[in-house]
PDB file of C-alpha atoms in Angstrom:
ATOM      1  CA  MET B  28     -10.330  55.683 -34.892  1.00  0.00           C
ATOM      2  CA  ARG B  29     -13.924  55.144 -35.852  1.00  0.00           C
ATOM      3  CA  GLU B  30     -16.075  53.106 -33.515  1.00  0.00           C
ATOM      4  CA  GLN B  31     -17.752  50.131 -35.131  1.00  0.00           C
ATOM      5  CA  LYS B  32     -21.236  49.169 -34.082  1.00  0.00           C
ATOM      6  CA  ARG B  33     -22.229  45.515 -34.161  1.00  0.00           C
ATOM      7  CA  VAL B  34     -25.645  44.521 -35.392  1.00  0.00           C
ATOM      8  CA  TYR B  35     -26.604  40.865 -35.315  1.00  0.00           C
ATOM      9  CA  LEU B  36     -29.102  39.677 -37.889  1.00  0.00           C
ATOM     10  CA  LEU B  37     -31.590  36.985 -37.108  1.00  0.00           C
ATOM     11  CA  LYS B  38     -32.486  34.321 -39.593  1.00  0.00           C
ATOM     12  CA  VAL B  39     -35.871  35.944 -40.172  1.00  0.00           C
ATOM     13  CA  GLY B  40     -34.239  39.246 -41.133  1.00  0.00           C
ATOM     14  CA  GLN B  41     -34.752  41.579 -38.183  1.00  0.00           C
ATOM     15  CA  PRO B  42     -31.870  43.171 -36.286  1.00  0.00           C
ATOM     16  CA  ALA B  43     -31.174  41.461 -33.016  1.00  0.00           C
ATOM     17  CA  ALA B  44     -31.039  43.142 -29.659  1.00  0.00           C
ATOM     18  CA  PRO B  45     -27.502  43.938 -28.508  1.00  0.00           C
ATOM     19  CA  ARG B  46     -26.187  40.971 -26.616  1.00  0.00           C
ATOM     20  CA  SER B  47     -25.355  40.788 -22.910  1.00  0.00           C
ATOM     21  CA  LYS B  48     -27.253  43.904 -21.860  1.00  0.00           C
ATOM     22  CA  PRO B  49     -29.093  44.073 -18.543  1.00  0.00           C
ATOM     23  CA  SER B  50     -32.170  45.409 -20.329  1.00  0.00           C
ATOM     24  CA  ALA B  51     -32.453  42.358 -22.586  1.00  0.00           C
ATOM     25  CA  PRO B  52     -35.972  41.424 -21.401  1.00  0.00           C
ATOM     26  CA  ALA B  53     -37.257  44.878 -22.336  1.00  0.00           C
ATOM     27  CA  MET B  54     -35.640  44.642 -25.773  1.00  0.00           C
ATOM     28  CA  LEU B  55     -37.058  41.172 -26.355  1.00  0.00           C
ATOM     29  CA  GLU B  56     -40.511  42.331 -25.296  1.00  0.00           C
ATOM     30  CA  GLN B  57     -40.337  45.233 -27.737  1.00  0.00           C
ATOM     31  CA  GLN B  58     -39.126  43.019 -30.569  1.00  0.00           C
ATOM     32  CA  ASN B  59     -41.893  40.482 -30.015  1.00  0.00           C
ATOM     33  CA  GLN B  60     -44.459  43.291 -29.966  1.00  0.00           C
ATOM     34  CA  VAL B  61     -43.163  44.539 -33.301  1.00  0.00           C
ATOM     35  CA  PHE B  62     -43.641  41.134 -34.882  1.00  0.00           C
ATOM     36  CA  ASP B  63     -47.058  40.658 -33.238  1.00  0.00           C
ATOM     37  CA  LEU B  64     -45.790  37.747 -31.176  1.00  0.00           C
ATOM     38  CA  TRP B  65     -46.080  39.221 -27.695  1.00  0.00           C
ATOM     39  CA  GLU B  66     -49.569  37.806 -27.075  1.00  0.00           C
ATOM     40  CA  VAL B  67     -48.220  34.338 -27.841  1.00  0.00           C
ATOM     41  CA  VAL B  68     -45.498  34.787 -25.216  1.00  0.00           C
ATOM     42  CA  LYS B  69     -47.857  36.211 -22.586  1.00  0.00           C
ATOM     43  CA  SER B  70     -50.752  33.784 -23.007  1.00  0.00           C
ATOM     44  CA  ASP B  71     -48.864  30.534 -23.654  1.00  0.00           C
ATOM     45  CA  ALA B  72     -52.092  29.065 -25.056  1.00  0.00           C
ATOM     46  CA  GLU B  73     -52.249  26.379 -27.688  1.00  0.00           C
ATOM     47  CA  PRO B  74     -54.190  27.302 -30.837  1.00  0.00           C
ATOM     48  CA  ALA B  75     -57.685  25.845 -30.963  1.00  0.00           C
ATOM     49  CA  PRO B  76     -57.920  22.622 -32.971  1.00  0.00           C
ATOM     50  CA  LEU B  77     -59.406  22.763 -36.443  1.00  0.00           C
ATOM     51  CA  ARG B  78     -63.096  22.038 -36.812  1.00  0.00           C
ATOM     52  CA  ALA B  79     -64.412  19.321 -39.073  1.00  0.00           C
ATOM     53  CA  ASN B  80     -64.295  20.319 -42.757  1.00  0.00           C
ATOM     54  CA  PRO B  81     -62.239  23.514 -42.385  1.00  0.00           C
ATOM     55  CA  THR B  82     -61.943  26.025 -45.197  1.00  0.00           C
ATOM     56  CA  VAL B  83     -58.610  26.883 -46.783  1.00  0.00           C
ATOM     57  CA  ALA B  84     -58.573  30.210 -44.920  1.00  0.00           C
ATOM     58  CA  GLN B  85     -59.146  28.433 -41.595  1.00  0.00           C
ATOM     59  CA  ILE B  86     -56.339  25.985 -42.332  1.00  0.00           C
ATOM     60  CA  ARG B  87     -53.958  28.849 -43.133  1.00  0.00           C
ATOM     61  CA  GLN B  88     -54.955  30.771 -40.019  1.00  0.00           C
ATOM     62  CA  HIS B  89     -54.451  27.679 -37.854  1.00  0.00           C
ATOM     63  CA  ALA B  90     -51.028  27.088 -39.388  1.00  0.00           C
ATOM     64  CA  ASP B  91     -50.085  30.738 -38.766  1.00  0.00           C
ATOM     65  CA  GLU B  92     -51.160  30.490 -35.124  1.00  0.00           C
ATOM     66  CA  ARG B  93     -49.088  27.325 -34.668  1.00  0.00           C
ATOM     67  CA  THR B  94     -45.981  28.869 -36.209  1.00  0.00           C
ATOM     68  CA  LYS B  95     -46.232  32.031 -34.079  1.00  0.00           C
ATOM     69  CA  ARG B  96     -45.038  30.058 -31.035  1.00  0.00           C
ATOM     70  CA  HIS B  97     -41.989  28.859 -32.933  1.00  0.00           C
ATOM     71  CA  LYS B  98     -41.276  32.352 -34.259  1.00  0.00           C
ATOM     72  CA  ALA B  99     -41.510  33.838 -30.767  1.00  0.00           C
ATOM     73  CA  MET B 100     -39.187  31.182 -29.357  1.00  0.00           C
ATOM     74  CA  SER B 101     -36.765  31.751 -32.226  1.00  0.00           C
ATOM     75  CA  CYS B 102     -36.736  35.505 -31.586  1.00  0.00           C
ATOM     76  CA  ILE B 103     -36.027  34.960 -27.905  1.00  0.00           C
ATOM     77  CA  GLN B 104     -33.272  32.418 -28.526  1.00  0.00           C
ATOM     78  CA  ASN B 105     -31.600  34.473 -31.246  1.00  0.00           C
ATOM     79  CA  CYS B 106     -31.542  37.664 -29.187  1.00  0.00           C
ATOM     80  CA  VAL B 107     -29.591  36.359 -26.223  1.00  0.00           C
ATOM     81  CA  SER B 108     -25.919  35.589 -25.800  1.00  0.00           C
ATOM     82  CA  ASP B 109     -24.639  32.037 -26.077  1.00  0.00           C
ATOM     83  CA  VAL B 110     -24.267  31.771 -22.300  1.00  0.00           C
ATOM     84  CA  ILE B 111     -27.883  32.738 -21.694  1.00  0.00           C
ATOM     85  CA  PHE B 112     -29.046  30.605 -24.619  1.00  0.00           C
ATOM     86  CA  THR B 113     -27.753  27.492 -22.852  1.00  0.00           C
ATOM     87  CA  ARG B 114     -29.950  28.396 -19.864  1.00  0.00           C
ATOM     88  CA  ILE B 115     -33.182  28.643 -21.869  1.00  0.00           C
ATOM     89  CA  ILE B 116     -32.638  25.927 -24.468  1.00  0.00           C
ATOM     90  CA  ALA B 117     -34.460  23.305 -22.387  1.00  0.00           C
ATOM     91  CA  TYR B 118     -37.712  25.288 -22.266  1.00  0.00           C
ATOM     92  CA  GLU B 119     -40.332  24.257 -24.786  1.00  0.00           C
ATOM     93  CA  THR B 120     -42.577  27.317 -24.868  1.00  0.00           C
ATOM     94  CA  PRO B 121     -41.740  30.996 -25.301  1.00  0.00           C
ATOM     95  CA  LYS B 122     -43.582  31.770 -22.039  1.00  0.00           C
ATOM     96  CA  GLN B 123     -41.305  29.443 -20.057  1.00  0.00           C
ATOM     97  CA  ALA B 124     -38.177  30.921 -21.642  1.00  0.00           C
ATOM     98  CA  TRP B 125     -39.457  34.461 -21.088  1.00  0.00           C
ATOM     99  CA  ASP B 126     -40.230  33.788 -17.418  1.00  0.00           C
ATOM    100  CA  ARG B 127     -36.723  32.380 -16.924  1.00  0.00           C
ATOM    101  CA  LEU B 128     -35.140  35.454 -18.548  1.00  0.00           C
ATOM    102  CA  LYS B 129     -37.339  37.781 -16.550  1.00  0.00           C
ATOM    103  CA  GLU B 130     -36.401  36.066 -13.292  1.00  0.00           C
ATOM    104  CA  GLU B 131     -32.709  36.098 -14.161  1.00  0.00           C
ATOM    105  CA  PHE B 132     -32.542  39.751 -15.174  1.00  0.00           C
ATOM    106  CA  GLN B 133     -35.128  41.262 -12.832  1.00  0.00           C
ATOM    107  CA  GLY B 134     -35.055  38.782  -9.974  1.00  0.00           C
ATOM    108  CA  THR B 135     -37.958  37.387  -8.033  1.00  0.00           C
ATOM    109  CA  GLU B 136     -40.507  39.562  -6.260  1.00  0.00           C
ATOM    110  CA  ARG B 137     -38.720  38.989  -2.965  1.00  0.00           C
ATOM    111  CA  THR B 138     -35.322  40.077  -4.309  1.00  0.00           C
ATOM    112  CA  ARG B 139     -36.847  43.179  -5.907  1.00  0.00           C
ATOM    113  CA  GLN B 140     -38.430  44.124  -2.582  1.00  0.00           C
ATOM    114  CA  GLN B 141     -35.106  43.626  -0.832  1.00  0.00           C
ATOM    115  CA  GLN B 142     -33.324  45.770  -3.417  1.00  0.00           C
ATOM    116  CA  LEU B 143     -35.925  48.488  -2.919  1.00  0.00           C
ATOM    117  CA  LEU B 144     -35.393  48.414   0.845  1.00  0.00           C
ATOM    118  CA  ASN B 145     -31.625  48.631   0.353  1.00  0.00           C
ATOM    119  CA  LEU B 146     -31.995  51.604  -1.982  1.00  0.00           C
ATOM    120  CA  ARG B 147     -34.263  53.395   0.477  1.00  0.00           C
ATOM    121  CA  ARG B 148     -31.781  52.773   3.294  1.00  0.00           C
ATOM    122  CA  ASP B 149     -28.916  54.086   1.141  1.00  0.00           C
ATOM    123  CA  PHE B 150     -30.961  57.141   0.220  1.00  0.00           C
ATOM    124  CA  GLU B 151     -31.752  57.882   3.859  1.00  0.00           C
ATOM    125  CA  SER B 152     -28.099  57.521   4.860  1.00  0.00           C
ATOM    126  CA  LEU B 153     -27.041  59.908   2.063  1.00  0.00           C
ATOM    127  CA  LYS B 154     -29.687  62.376   3.168  1.00  0.00           C
ATOM    128  CA  MET B 155     -28.429  62.247   6.741  1.00  0.00           C
ATOM    129  CA  LYS B 156     -24.836  62.892   5.617  1.00  0.00           C
ATOM    130  CA  GLU B 157     -25.883  66.164   4.009  1.00  0.00           C
TER     131      GLU B 157
END
């Protein structure tokens, strides 16, 4: 029997990250880098307001900068499972949603330190058994 591989398509046309994987934050980071949206997620800064009497090019650039936040948020929301989506739907910016995903999948700094200590202890006990 041939194994079927699922690929989810986002509304903007890119393949979605496989759902419910523990490495979802890494996949989302990579996808946002591909679409040049990662800086929007990291900085969480509002685009500068238009000056008085802007040119057509400045208006277009400002509109592009404003829509990048929405595109980044859309990428994040479309790449997660429905269960995780319900956890990040309340966040308004991609940075807030990203931080929530990062905390959920990687834990806080304190939990990572505790996991590291546990792994070291396990390693030492395995070494002593040999």
